[in-house]
PDB file of C-alpha atoms in Angstrom:
ATOM      1  CA  UNK A   1     123.463 111.024 150.444  1.00  0.00           C
ATOM      2  CA  UNK A   2     120.842 113.503 150.455  1.00  0.00           C
ATOM      3  CA  UNK A   3     121.555 116.671 152.906  1.00  0.00           C
ATOM      4  CA  UNK A   4     121.048 120.071 152.668  1.00  0.00           C
ATOM      5  CA  UNK A   5     124.762 120.358 154.030  1.00  0.00           C
ATOM      6  CA  UNK A   6     125.555 119.197 151.390  1.00  0.00           C
ATOM      7  CA  UNK A   7     127.979 120.858 149.668  1.00  0.00           C
ATOM      8  CA  UNK A   8     127.436 119.742 145.737  1.00  0.00           C
ATOM      9  CA  UNK A   9     123.507 119.864 146.137  1.00  0.00           C
ATOM     10  CA  UNK A  10     122.031 123.096 145.852  1.00  0.00           C
ATOM     11  CA  UNK A  11     118.792 122.507 144.696  1.00  0.00           C
ATOM     12  CA  UNK A  12     116.043 124.838 144.033  1.00  0.00           C
ATOM     13  CA  UNK A  13     112.964 124.669 145.963  1.00  0.00           C
ATOM     14  CA  UNK A  14     111.163 123.513 142.349  1.00  0.00           C
ATOM     15  CA  UNK A  15     114.147 120.636 142.890  1.00  0.00           C
ATOM     16  CA  UNK A  16     113.581 119.991 146.607  1.00  0.00           C
ATOM     17  CA  UNK A  17     109.737 119.496 145.836  1.00  0.00           C
ATOM     18  CA  UNK A  18     110.616 116.685 143.657  1.00  0.00           C
ATOM     19  CA  UNK A  19     112.848 115.068 146.160  1.00  0.00           C
ATOM     20  CA  UNK A  20     110.064 114.763 148.341  1.00  0.00           C
ATOM     21  CA  UNK A  21     107.539 113.698 146.315  1.00  0.00           C
ATOM     22  CA  UNK A  22     109.449 111.314 144.668  1.00  0.00           C
ATOM     23  CA  UNK A  23     110.344 110.057 148.660  1.00  0.00           C
ATOM     24  CA  UNK A  24     106.818 110.074 149.128  1.00  0.00           C
ATOM     25  CA  UNK A  25     106.113 107.173 146.037  1.00  0.00           C
ATOM     26  CA  UNK A  26     108.505 105.848 147.241  1.00  0.00           C
ATOM     27  CA  UNK A  27     106.981 105.022 150.626  1.00  0.00           C
ATOM     28  CA  UNK A  28     103.249 105.038 149.160  1.00  0.00           C
ATOM     29  CA  UNK A  29     104.555 101.909 146.967  1.00  0.00           C
ATOM     30  CA  UNK A  30     106.184  99.924 149.692  1.00  0.00           C
ATOM     31  CA  UNK A  31     102.744 101.268 151.961  1.00  0.00           C
ATOM     32  CA  UNK A  32     100.319  99.136 149.393  1.00  0.00           C
ATOM     33  CA  UNK A  33     102.649  95.987 149.769  1.00  0.00           C
ATOM     34  CA  UNK A  34     101.728  96.131 153.512  1.00  0.00           C
ATOM     35  CA  UNK A  35     105.277  96.989 154.591  1.00  0.00           C
ATOM     36  CA  UNK A  36     105.692  99.390 157.377  1.00  0.00           C
ATOM     37  CA  UNK A  37     109.294 100.056 156.976  1.00  0.00           C
ATOM     38  CA  UNK A  38     109.595 101.845 160.831  1.00  0.00           C
ATOM     39  CA  UNK A  39     113.260 104.272 160.689  1.00  0.00           C
ATOM     40  CA  UNK A  40     113.237 106.024 158.137  1.00  0.00           C
ATOM     41  CA  UNK A  41     115.516 109.280 158.036  1.00  0.00           C
ATOM     42  CA  UNK A  42     116.859 111.452 155.830  1.00  0.00           C
ATOM     43  CA  UNK A  43     119.921 108.947 155.205  1.00  0.00           C
ATOM     44  CA  UNK A  44     117.158 106.784 154.766  1.00  0.00           C
ATOM     45  CA  UNK A  45     117.110 107.837 150.815  1.00  0.00           C
ATOM     46  CA  UNK A  46     120.271 108.205 149.002  1.00  0.00           C
ATOM     47  CA  UNK A  47     120.678 109.148 144.642  1.00  0.00           C
ATOM     48  CA  UNK A  48     122.342 106.314 142.078  1.00  0.00           C
ATOM     49  CA  UNK A  49     125.777 108.859 141.519  1.00  0.00           C
ATOM     50  CA  UNK A  50     126.910 112.347 142.374  1.00  0.00           C
ATOM     51  CA  UNK A  51     125.534 113.949 139.549  1.00  0.00           C
ATOM     52  CA  UNK A  52     122.251 115.175 141.584  1.00  0.00           C
ATOM     53  CA  UNK A  53     120.592 116.604 138.901  1.00  0.00           C
ATOM     54  CA  UNK A  54     120.396 113.329 136.477  1.00  0.00           C
ATOM     55  CA  UNK A  55     120.499 111.092 139.515  1.00  0.00           C
ATOM     56  CA  UNK A  56     117.473 109.031 140.977  1.00  0.00           C
ATOM     57  CA  UNK A  57     116.188 108.161 144.254  1.00  0.00           C
ATOM     58  CA  UNK A  58     116.561 105.522 145.685  1.00  0.00           C
ATOM     59  CA  UNK A  59     115.229 103.804 148.932  1.00  0.00           C
ATOM     60  CA  UNK A  60     118.364 102.014 150.449  1.00  0.00           C
ATOM     61  CA  UNK A  61     117.168 102.005 154.471  1.00  0.00           C
ATOM     62  CA  UNK A  62     114.767  99.110 154.575  1.00  0.00           C
ATOM     63  CA  UNK A  63     116.228  96.702 157.046  1.00  0.00           C
ATOM     64  CA  UNK A  64     114.100  97.171 159.680  1.00  0.00           C
ATOM     65  CA  UNK A  65     110.637  96.864 158.297  1.00  0.00           C
ATOM     66  CA  UNK A  66     108.191  94.669 159.457  1.00  0.00           C
ATOM     67  CA  UNK A  67     104.665  93.134 156.888  1.00  0.00           C
ATOM     68  CA  UNK A  68     102.072  94.760 158.493  1.00  0.00           C
ATOM     69  CA  UNK A  69      97.988  94.601 158.040  1.00  0.00           C
ATOM     70  CA  UNK A  70      96.016  97.885 158.399  1.00  0.00           C
ATOM     71  CA  UNK A  71      93.948  96.330 161.527  1.00  0.00           C
ATOM     72  CA  UNK A  72      96.424  94.146 162.631  1.00  0.00           C
ATOM     73  CA  UNK A  73      96.864  94.514 166.153  1.00  0.00           C
ATOM     74  CA  UNK A  74     100.827  93.890 166.644  1.00  0.00           C
ATOM     75  CA  UNK A  75     103.196  93.917 170.109  1.00  0.00           C
ATOM     76  CA  UNK A  76     105.500  96.967 169.162  1.00  0.00           C
ATOM     77  CA  UNK A  77     108.360  95.433 170.736  1.00  0.00           C
ATOM     78  CA  UNK A  78     111.899  96.693 169.816  1.00  0.00           C
ATOM     79  CA  UNK A  79     111.548 100.747 168.900  1.00  0.00           C
ATOM     80  CA  UNK A  80     112.919 101.188 165.712  1.00  0.00           C
ATOM     81  CA  UNK A  81     114.446 104.183 164.515  1.00  0.00           C
ATOM     82  CA  UNK A  82     116.197 107.727 166.141  1.00  0.00           C
ATOM     83  CA  UNK A  83     113.542 110.012 168.671  1.00  0.00           C
ATOM     84  CA  UNK A  84     113.717 112.784 166.184  1.00  0.00           C
ATOM     85  CA  UNK A  85     111.618 110.766 163.481  1.00  0.00           C
ATOM     86  CA  UNK A  86     109.548 109.170 165.968  1.00  0.00           C
ATOM     87  CA  UNK A  87     105.335 109.865 165.948  1.00  0.00           C
ATOM     88  CA  UNK A  88     103.894 111.249 169.086  1.00  0.00           C
ATOM     89  CA  UNK A  89     101.743 108.365 169.606  1.00  0.00           C
ATOM     90  CA  UNK A  90     104.689 106.049 169.091  1.00  0.00           C
ATOM     91  CA  UNK A  91     106.908 108.254 171.600  1.00  0.00           C
ATOM     92  CA  UNK A  92     104.173 108.048 174.311  1.00  0.00           C
ATOM     93  CA  UNK A  93     104.196 104.893 173.788  1.00  0.00           C
ATOM     94  CA  UNK A  94     107.962 105.137 174.990  1.00  0.00           C
ATOM     95  CA  UNK A  95     107.361 107.118 178.392  1.00  0.00           C
ATOM     96  CA  UNK A  96     104.892 105.272 179.246  1.00  0.00           C
ATOM     97  CA  UNK A  97     106.870 102.575 179.225  1.00  0.00           C
ATOM     98  CA  UNK A  98     110.320 103.910 180.506  1.00  0.00           C
ATOM     99  CA  UNK A  99     109.256 106.205 182.917  1.00  0.00           C
ATOM    100  CA  UNK A 100     105.937 104.727 184.020  1.00  0.00           C
ATOM    101  CA  UNK A 101     107.820 101.273 184.216  1.00  0.00           C
ATOM    102  CA  UNK A 102     104.697  99.846 182.500  1.00  0.00           C
ATOM    103  CA  UNK A 103     104.278  97.415 180.181  1.00  0.00           C
ATOM    104  CA  UNK A 104     103.179  97.883 176.390  1.00  0.00           C
ATOM    105  CA  UNK A 105     100.111  99.948 177.767  1.00  0.00           C
ATOM    106  CA  UNK A 106      98.296  98.401 174.266  1.00  0.00           C
ATOM    107  CA  UNK A 107      98.918  96.594 171.243  1.00  0.00           C
ATOM    108  CA  UNK A 108      99.593  99.023 168.249  1.00  0.00           C
ATOM    109  CA  UNK A 109      97.953  97.961 164.590  1.00  0.00           C
ATOM    110  CA  UNK A 110      99.187  98.061 161.711  1.00  0.00           C
ATOM    111  CA  UNK A 111      97.829 101.099 160.932  1.00  0.00           C
ATOM    112  CA  UNK A 112     100.454 103.388 163.346  1.00  0.00           C
ATOM    113  CA  UNK A 113     103.516 101.735 161.919  1.00  0.00           C
ATOM    114  CA  UNK A 114     102.184 103.047 158.537  1.00  0.00           C
ATOM    115  CA  UNK A 115     101.217 106.624 160.079  1.00  0.00           C
ATOM    116  CA  UNK A 116     104.872 106.911 161.784  1.00  0.00           C
ATOM    117  CA  UNK A 117     106.640 106.625 158.540  1.00  0.00           C
ATOM    118  CA  UNK A 118     104.203 109.306 157.435  1.00  0.00           C
ATOM    119  CA  UNK A 119     105.334 111.267 160.019  1.00  0.00           C
ATOM    120  CA  UNK A 120     108.882 110.845 160.043  1.00  0.00           C
ATOM    121  CA  UNK A 121     108.486 111.605 156.170  1.00  0.00           C
ATOM    122  CA  UNK A 122     106.763 115.278 157.344  1.00  0.00           C
ATOM    123  CA  UNK A 123     110.349 115.806 159.605  1.00  0.00           C
ATOM    124  CA  UNK A 124     112.191 115.438 156.992  1.00  0.00           C
ATOM    125  CA  UNK A 125     110.344 117.269 154.421  1.00  0.00           C
ATOM    126  CA  UNK A 126     110.356 120.317 157.423  1.00  0.00           C
ATOM    127  CA  UNK A 127     114.081 119.711 157.204  1.00  0.00           C
ATOM    128  CA  UNK A 128     114.987 120.108 153.651  1.00  0.00           C
ATOM    129  CA  UNK A 129     112.790 123.437 153.547  1.00  0.00           C
TER     130      UNK A 129
END
């Protein structure tokens, strides 16, 4: 598990930038296959072993993934992921539905799913730095 509070992991800023770049590369690869992860958190990324300096970082949590086409209109349906990692667009949909007692105001495009993944990576980056 990648964690800033892990006693064994004392990365430098350069090391963190390598980890963050690797996370973006992983998500970029998945998005190139038209798959939205929908539940990216810091715990979604794991090292293959405890030797962090030599370990490979990989994506471990993708059970909420969904195949999307960027221009497809999709019903958002069940919200996936923790609120802290949700993009503002998804948060607005949640607020409209829960507090204004509306059905989903609109369908969302596959681009919004993909953009939400990138937003979550931004939250992870902010947390790590």
